Tab-separated table of C-alpha atoms in Angstrom:
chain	number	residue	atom	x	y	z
A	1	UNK	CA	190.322	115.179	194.054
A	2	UNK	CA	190.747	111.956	192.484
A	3	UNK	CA	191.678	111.665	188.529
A	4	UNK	CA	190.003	109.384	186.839
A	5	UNK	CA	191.716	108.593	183.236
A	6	UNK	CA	190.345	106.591	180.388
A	7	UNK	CA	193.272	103.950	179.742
A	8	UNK	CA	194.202	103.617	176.233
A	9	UNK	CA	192.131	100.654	174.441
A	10	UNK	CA	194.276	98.181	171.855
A	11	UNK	CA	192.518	96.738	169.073
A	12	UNK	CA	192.631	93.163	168.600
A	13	UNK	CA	192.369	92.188	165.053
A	14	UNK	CA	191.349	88.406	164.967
A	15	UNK	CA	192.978	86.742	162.713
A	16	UNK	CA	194.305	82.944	162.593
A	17	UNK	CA	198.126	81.958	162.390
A	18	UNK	CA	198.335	79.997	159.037
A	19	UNK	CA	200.435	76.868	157.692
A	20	UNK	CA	202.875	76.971	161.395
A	21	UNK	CA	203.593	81.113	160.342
A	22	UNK	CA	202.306	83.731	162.668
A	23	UNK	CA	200.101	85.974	160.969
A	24	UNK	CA	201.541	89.745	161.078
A	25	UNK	CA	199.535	92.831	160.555
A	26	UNK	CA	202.024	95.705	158.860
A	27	UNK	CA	201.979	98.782	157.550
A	28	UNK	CA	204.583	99.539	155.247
A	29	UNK	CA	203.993	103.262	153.615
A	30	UNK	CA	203.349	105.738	155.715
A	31	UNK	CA	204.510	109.747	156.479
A	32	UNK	CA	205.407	112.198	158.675
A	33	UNK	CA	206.011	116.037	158.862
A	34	UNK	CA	209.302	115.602	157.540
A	35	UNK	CA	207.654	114.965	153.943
A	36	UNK	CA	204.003	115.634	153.063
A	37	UNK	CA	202.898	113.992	156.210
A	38	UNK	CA	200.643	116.312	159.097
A	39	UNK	CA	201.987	114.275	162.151
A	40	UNK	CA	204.594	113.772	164.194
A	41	UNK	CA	206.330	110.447	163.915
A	42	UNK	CA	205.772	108.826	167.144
A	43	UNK	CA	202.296	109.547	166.367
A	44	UNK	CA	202.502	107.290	163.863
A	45	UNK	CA	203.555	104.713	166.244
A	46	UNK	CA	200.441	105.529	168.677
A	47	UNK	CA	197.803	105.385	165.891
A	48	UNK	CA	199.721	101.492	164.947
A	49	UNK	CA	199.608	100.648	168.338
A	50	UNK	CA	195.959	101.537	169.021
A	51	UNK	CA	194.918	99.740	166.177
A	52	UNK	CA	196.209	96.343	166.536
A	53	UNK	CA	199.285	96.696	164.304
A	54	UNK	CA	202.417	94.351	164.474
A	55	UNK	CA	204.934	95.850	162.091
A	56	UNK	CA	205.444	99.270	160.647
A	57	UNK	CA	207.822	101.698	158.310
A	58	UNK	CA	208.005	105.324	158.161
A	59	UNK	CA	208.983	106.211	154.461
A	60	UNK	CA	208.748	109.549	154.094
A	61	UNK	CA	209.316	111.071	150.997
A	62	UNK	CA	213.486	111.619	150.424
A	63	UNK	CA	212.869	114.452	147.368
A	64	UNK	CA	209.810	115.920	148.717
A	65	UNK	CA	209.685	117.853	151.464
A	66	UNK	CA	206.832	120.653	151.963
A	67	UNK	CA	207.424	121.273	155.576
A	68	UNK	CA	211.461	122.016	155.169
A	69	UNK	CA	210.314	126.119	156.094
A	70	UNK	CA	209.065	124.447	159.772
A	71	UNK	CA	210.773	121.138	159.941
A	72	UNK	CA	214.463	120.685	159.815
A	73	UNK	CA	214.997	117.926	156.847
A	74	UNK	CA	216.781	115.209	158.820
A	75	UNK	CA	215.481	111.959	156.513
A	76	UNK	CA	216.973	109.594	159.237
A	77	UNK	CA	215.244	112.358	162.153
A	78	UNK	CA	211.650	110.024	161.833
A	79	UNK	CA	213.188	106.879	162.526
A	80	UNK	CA	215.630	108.174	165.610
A	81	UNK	CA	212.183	110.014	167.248
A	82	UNK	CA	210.342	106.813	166.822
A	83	UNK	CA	212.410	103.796	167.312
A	84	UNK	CA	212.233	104.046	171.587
A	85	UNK	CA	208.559	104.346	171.177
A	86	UNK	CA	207.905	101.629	168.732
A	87	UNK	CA	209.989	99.239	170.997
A	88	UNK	CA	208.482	100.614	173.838
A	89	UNK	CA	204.752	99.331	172.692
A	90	UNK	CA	205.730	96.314	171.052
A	91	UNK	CA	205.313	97.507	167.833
A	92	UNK	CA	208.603	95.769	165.254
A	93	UNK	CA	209.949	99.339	163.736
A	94	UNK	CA	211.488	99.214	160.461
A	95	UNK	CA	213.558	101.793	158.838
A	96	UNK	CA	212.448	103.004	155.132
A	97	UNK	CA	212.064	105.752	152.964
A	98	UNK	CA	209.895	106.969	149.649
A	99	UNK	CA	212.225	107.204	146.831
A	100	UNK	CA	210.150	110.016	145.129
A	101	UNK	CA	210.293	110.127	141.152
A	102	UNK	CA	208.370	111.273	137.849
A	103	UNK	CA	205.499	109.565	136.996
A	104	UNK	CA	206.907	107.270	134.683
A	105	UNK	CA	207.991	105.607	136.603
A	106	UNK	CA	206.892	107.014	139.340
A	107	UNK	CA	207.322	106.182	143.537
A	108	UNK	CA	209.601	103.256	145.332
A	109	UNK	CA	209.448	102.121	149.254
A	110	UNK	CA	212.839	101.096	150.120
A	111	UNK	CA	212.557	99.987	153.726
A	112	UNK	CA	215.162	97.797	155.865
A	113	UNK	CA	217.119	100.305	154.576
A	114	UNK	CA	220.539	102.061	156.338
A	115	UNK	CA	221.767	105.668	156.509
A	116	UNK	CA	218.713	107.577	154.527
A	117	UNK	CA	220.620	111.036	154.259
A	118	UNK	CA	222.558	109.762	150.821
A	119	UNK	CA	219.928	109.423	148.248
A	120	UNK	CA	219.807	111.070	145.004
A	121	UNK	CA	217.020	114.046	145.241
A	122	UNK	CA	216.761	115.306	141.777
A	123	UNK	CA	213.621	115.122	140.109
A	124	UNK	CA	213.935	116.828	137.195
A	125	UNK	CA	213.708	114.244	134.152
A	126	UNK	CA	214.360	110.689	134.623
A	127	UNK	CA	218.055	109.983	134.017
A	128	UNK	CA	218.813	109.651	137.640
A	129	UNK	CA	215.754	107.349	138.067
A	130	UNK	CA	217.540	104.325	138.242
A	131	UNK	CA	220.305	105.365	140.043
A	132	UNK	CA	218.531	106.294	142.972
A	133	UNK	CA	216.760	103.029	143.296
A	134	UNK	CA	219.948	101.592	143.259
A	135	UNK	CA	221.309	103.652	146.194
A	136	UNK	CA	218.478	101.783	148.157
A	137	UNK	CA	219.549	97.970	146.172
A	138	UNK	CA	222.991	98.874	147.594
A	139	UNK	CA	221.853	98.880	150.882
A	140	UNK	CA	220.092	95.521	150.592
A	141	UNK	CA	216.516	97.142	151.003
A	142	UNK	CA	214.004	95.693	149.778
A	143	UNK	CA	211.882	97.553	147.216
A	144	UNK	CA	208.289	97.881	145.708
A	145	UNK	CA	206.933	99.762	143.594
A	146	UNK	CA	204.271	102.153	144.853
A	147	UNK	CA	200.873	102.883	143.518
A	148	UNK	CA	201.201	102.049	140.172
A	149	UNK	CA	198.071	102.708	138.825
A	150	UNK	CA	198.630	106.421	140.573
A	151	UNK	CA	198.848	109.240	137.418
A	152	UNK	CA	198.128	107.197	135.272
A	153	UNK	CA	197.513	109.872	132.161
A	154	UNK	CA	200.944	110.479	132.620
A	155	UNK	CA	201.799	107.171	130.834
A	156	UNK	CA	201.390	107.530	127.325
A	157	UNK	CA	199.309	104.279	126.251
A	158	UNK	CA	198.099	103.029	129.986
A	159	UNK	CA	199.501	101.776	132.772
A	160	UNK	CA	202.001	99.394	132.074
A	161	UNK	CA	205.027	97.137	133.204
A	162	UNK	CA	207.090	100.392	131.644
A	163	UNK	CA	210.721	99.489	130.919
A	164	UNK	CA	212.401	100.641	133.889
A	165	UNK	CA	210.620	98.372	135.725
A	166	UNK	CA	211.622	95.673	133.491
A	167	UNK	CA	214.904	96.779	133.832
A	168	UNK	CA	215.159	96.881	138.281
A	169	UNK	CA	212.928	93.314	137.471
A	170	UNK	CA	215.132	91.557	135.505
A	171	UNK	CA	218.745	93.043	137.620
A	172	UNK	CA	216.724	90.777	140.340
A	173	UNK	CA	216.079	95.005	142.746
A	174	UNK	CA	212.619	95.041	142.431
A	175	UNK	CA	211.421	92.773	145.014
A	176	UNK	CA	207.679	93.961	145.141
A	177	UNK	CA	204.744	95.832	143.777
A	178	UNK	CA	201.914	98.045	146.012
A	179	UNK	CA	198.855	96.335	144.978
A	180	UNK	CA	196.764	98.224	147.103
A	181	UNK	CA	197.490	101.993	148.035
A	182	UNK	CA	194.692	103.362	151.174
A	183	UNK	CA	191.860	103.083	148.938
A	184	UNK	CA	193.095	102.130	145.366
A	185	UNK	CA	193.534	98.233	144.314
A	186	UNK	CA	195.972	98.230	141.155
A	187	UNK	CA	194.045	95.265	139.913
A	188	UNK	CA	196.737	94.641	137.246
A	189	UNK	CA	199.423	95.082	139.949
A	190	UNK	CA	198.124	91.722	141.232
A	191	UNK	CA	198.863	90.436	137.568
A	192	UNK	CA	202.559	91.307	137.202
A	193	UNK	CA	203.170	90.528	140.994
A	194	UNK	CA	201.671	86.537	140.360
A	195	UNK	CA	203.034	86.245	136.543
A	196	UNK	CA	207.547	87.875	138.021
A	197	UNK	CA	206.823	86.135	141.458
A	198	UNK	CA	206.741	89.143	142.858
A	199	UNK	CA	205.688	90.118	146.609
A	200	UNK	CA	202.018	91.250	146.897
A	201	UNK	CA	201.587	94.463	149.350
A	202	UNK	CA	198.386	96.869	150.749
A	203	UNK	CA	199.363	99.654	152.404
A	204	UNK	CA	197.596	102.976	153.785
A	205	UNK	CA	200.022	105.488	151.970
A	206	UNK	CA	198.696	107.723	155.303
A	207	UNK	CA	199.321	111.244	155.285
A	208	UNK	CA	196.569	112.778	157.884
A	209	UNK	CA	195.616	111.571	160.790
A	210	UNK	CA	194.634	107.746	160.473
A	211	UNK	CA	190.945	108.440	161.914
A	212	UNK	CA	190.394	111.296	159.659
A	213	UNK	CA	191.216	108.720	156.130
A	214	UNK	CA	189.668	105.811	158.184
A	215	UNK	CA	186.234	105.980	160.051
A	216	UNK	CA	187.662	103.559	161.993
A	217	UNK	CA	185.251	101.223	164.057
A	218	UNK	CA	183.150	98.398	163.616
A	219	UNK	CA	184.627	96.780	160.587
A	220	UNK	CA	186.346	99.210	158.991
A	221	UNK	CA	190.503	99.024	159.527
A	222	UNK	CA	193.351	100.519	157.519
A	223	UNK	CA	194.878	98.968	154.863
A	224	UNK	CA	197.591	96.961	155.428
A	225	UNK	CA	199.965	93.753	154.302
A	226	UNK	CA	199.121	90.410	156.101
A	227	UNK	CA	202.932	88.651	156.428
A	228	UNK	CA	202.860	84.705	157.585
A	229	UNK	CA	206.333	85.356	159.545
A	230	UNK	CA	207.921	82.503	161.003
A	231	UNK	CA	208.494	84.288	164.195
A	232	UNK	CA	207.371	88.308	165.447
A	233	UNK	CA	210.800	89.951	164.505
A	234	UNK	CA	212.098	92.258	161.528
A	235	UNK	CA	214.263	89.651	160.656
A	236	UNK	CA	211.417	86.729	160.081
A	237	UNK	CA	209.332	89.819	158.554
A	238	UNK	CA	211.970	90.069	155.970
A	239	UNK	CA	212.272	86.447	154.862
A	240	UNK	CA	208.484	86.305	154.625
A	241	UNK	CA	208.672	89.513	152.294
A	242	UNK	CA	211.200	87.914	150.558
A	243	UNK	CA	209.623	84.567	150.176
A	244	UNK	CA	206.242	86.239	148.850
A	245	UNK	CA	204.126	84.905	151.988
A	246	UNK	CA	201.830	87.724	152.183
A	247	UNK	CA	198.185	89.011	151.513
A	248	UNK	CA	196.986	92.382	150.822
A	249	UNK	CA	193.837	93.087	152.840
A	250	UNK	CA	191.902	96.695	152.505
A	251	UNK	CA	187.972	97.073	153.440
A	252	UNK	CA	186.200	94.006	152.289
A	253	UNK	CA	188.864	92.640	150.113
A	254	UNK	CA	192.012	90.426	150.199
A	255	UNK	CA	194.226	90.454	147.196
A	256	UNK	CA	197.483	88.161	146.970
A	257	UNK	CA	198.946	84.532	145.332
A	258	UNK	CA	196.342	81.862	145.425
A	259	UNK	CA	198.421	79.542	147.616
A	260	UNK	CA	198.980	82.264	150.435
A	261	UNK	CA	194.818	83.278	149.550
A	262	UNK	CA	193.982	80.106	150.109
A	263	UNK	CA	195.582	79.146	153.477
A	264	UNK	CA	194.339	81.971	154.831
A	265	UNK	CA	190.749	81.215	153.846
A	266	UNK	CA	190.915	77.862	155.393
A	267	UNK	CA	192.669	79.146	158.264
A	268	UNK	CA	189.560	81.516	159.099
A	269	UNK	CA	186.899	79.273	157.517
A	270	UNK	CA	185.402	76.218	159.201
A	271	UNK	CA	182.676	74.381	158.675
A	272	UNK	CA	181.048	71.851	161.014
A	273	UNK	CA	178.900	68.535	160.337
A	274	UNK	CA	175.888	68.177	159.261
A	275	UNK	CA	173.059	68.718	162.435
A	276	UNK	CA	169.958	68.438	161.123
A	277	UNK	CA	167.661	67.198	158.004
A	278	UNK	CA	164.937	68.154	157.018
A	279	UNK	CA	163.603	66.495	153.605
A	280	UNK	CA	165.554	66.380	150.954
A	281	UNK	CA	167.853	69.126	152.650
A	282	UNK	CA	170.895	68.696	154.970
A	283	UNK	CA	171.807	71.537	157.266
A	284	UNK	CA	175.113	73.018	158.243
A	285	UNK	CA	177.112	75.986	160.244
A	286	UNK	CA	180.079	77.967	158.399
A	287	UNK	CA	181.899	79.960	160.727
A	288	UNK	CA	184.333	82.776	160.406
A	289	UNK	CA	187.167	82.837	162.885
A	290	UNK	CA	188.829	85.491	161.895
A	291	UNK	CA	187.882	89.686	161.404
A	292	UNK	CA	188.240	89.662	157.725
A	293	UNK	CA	185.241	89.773	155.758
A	294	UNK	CA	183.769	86.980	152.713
A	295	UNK	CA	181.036	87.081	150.409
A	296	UNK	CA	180.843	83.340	148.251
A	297	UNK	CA	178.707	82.752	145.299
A	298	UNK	CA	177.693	79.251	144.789
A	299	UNK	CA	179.085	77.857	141.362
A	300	UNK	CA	178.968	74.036	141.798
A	301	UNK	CA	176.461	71.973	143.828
A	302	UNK	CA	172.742	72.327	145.181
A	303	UNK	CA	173.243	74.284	148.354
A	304	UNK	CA	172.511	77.948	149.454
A	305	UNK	CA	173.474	80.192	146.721
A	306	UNK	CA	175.216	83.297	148.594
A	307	UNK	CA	177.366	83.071	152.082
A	308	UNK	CA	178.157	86.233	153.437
A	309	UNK	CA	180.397	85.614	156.506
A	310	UNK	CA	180.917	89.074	158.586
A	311	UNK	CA	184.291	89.312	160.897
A	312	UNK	CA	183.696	86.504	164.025
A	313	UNK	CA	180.503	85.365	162.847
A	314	UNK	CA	178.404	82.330	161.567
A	315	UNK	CA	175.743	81.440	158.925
A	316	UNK	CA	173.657	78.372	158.775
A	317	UNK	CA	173.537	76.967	154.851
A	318	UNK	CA	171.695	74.282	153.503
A	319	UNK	CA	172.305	71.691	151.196
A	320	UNK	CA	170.856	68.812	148.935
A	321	UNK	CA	171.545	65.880	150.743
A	322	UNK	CA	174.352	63.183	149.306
A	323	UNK	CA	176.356	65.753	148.006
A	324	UNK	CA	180.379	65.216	149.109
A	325	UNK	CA	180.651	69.132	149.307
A	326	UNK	CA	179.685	72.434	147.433
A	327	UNK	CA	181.834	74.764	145.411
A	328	UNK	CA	182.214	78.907	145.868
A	329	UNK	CA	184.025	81.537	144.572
A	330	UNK	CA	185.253	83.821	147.235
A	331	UNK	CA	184.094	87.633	145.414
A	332	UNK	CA	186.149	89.432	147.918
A	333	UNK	CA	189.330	87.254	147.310
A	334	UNK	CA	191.339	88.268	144.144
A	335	UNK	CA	193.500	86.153	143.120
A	336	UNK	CA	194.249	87.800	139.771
A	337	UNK	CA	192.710	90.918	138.634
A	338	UNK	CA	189.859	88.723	137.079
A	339	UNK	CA	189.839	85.419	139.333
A	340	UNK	CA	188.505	85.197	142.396
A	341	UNK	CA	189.381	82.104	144.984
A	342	UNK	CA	187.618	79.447	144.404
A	343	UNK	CA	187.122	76.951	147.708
A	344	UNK	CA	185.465	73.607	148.324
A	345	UNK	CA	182.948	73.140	151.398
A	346	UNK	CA	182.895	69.690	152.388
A	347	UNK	CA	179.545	68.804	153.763
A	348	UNK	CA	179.924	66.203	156.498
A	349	UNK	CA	177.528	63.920	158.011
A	350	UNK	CA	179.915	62.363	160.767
């Protein structure tokens, strides 16, 4: 009897290379059974693979580790299961770990990181916070700060830059902050990342099952970072997470530094010439390249007051005629916690 097998599907997520940089899809923060994590790590590298991811880490958490009674703790035992697989599906591995502390301050990623076996695993009280973000500085990692926003009542006041961070900030270790964690967008995250020049990052924080967090499908994708690398490598990864180029991108919404939010817009976002009049009115087609999604409000001009451009897709607009071009504010592009992109659509008649 024959066998017939469904072959396993990749996802393709459509999105352009921008400004001569290829355009990376990464995950950053995820875990395994050897933290809080319900999978197996070359799961992890399956679910990444299936879904059209470029780049991944495994940080699992170094002081937390529920699953020690089944599990053997072994915090370099994820990477060594995974790394054949990852390279075996094209996938660009790269080593990390959760440095796991009191909220304040609460949770570091530490990922091109070395041997993970050496950090400091106390958490009780906060004098050792510093040192073990250090442990990770010593090993050139580079560093964000997770979920800041998570816990939140435990910070007496709000949630602010608290002076640790200030402190990894100014000694030049803190290289970025988690503006978006799964689900949550640290609005003021964005704030403190654009103000220090810090590195903007998404990330799905994924303990379960991907499918079971994510109804995956359609339009709906984890979160994750978009990196403009200058070639598909960890090494080009790390310059571009060095050198900021990156947008965070969960759901409907992209989140980063207007330059980077910008070229990406344009890099999706085409519109063609004018063809046909009618009246007073001139007509055009804006087209999405690109599976992201944007919703524009019209804020300068006489045009069509509300673009909503769904992932590889089109929409006719109309416009007074004799106008140069119209202007929009991109609602689903953050560009501080309370700015959105603005853009300019030229209207040609060529």
């Amino acid at each position: 009897m024959d066998e017939f097998r469904r072959p396993r599907k990749r996802q393709i997520i459509q999105i352009p290379d921008v400004g001569g940089f290829k355009t990376l899809k990464c995950d950053f923060h995820m875990h395994t059974m050897f933290s809080d994590g319900l999978v197996w790590p070359t799961v992890r590298v399956q679910e990444a693979w299936q879904e059209g991811l470029d780049v991944m880490a495994i940080t699992d958490h170094i002081e937390y580790t529920p699953h020690s009674v089944d599990v053997n703790v072994n915090h370099n035992r994820p990477w060594e299961l995974a790394k054949d697989v990852a390279a075996e599906n094209n996938i660009v591995f790269i080593k990390g770990t959760e440095i796991t502390r009191q909220t304040p301050p609460g949770h570091f990623n530490a990922i091109f990181i070395g041997d993970a076996s050496g950090y400091i695993e106390d958490r009780e009280g906060n004098e050792k916070d510093k040192e073990a973000v250090m442990k990770a500085a010593g090993q050139d990692a580079f560093i964000f700060w997770n979920h800041p926003g998570w816990q939140v009542d435990r910070i007496e006041g709000s949630y602010e830059w608290i002076e640790l961070i200030d402190q990894l900030y100014k000694e030049k270790v803190l290289d970025g902050i988690e503006v978006i964690n799964g689900f949550g967008f640290h609005k003021k995250a964005l704030d403190w990342c654009v103000d220090n020049d810090l590195t903007v990052l998404g990330t799905t924080d994924v303990h379960n099952i991907i499918g079971y967090d994510y109804e995956l499908g359609d339009y709906v994708h984890r979160s994750m970072t978009l990196v403009f690398a200058k070639e598909r490598t960890a090494e080009s990864v790390r310059e571009a997470l060095e050198a900021g180029r990156t947008v965070a991108w969960a759901s409907k919404y992209i989140a980063g530094k207007e330059e980077h939010v910008r070229n990406l817009f344009n890099a999706c976002v085409e519109t063609g010439s004018r063809f046909y009049s009618k009246g007073d009115r001139d007509y055009f087609e804006i087209k999405n390249n690109s599976d992201i999604y944007f919703e524009m409000i019209l804020k300068e001009g006489e045009g069509t007051g509300k673009i909503t451009l769904y992932p590889r897709s089109s929409q006719i607009i109309t416009a007074q005629s004799g106008q140069a071009g119209l202007v929009y504010d991109v609602v689903t592009a953050f560009i501080r916690s309370d700015k959105h992109l603005s853009v300019y659509i030229p209207l040609r008649t060529d």
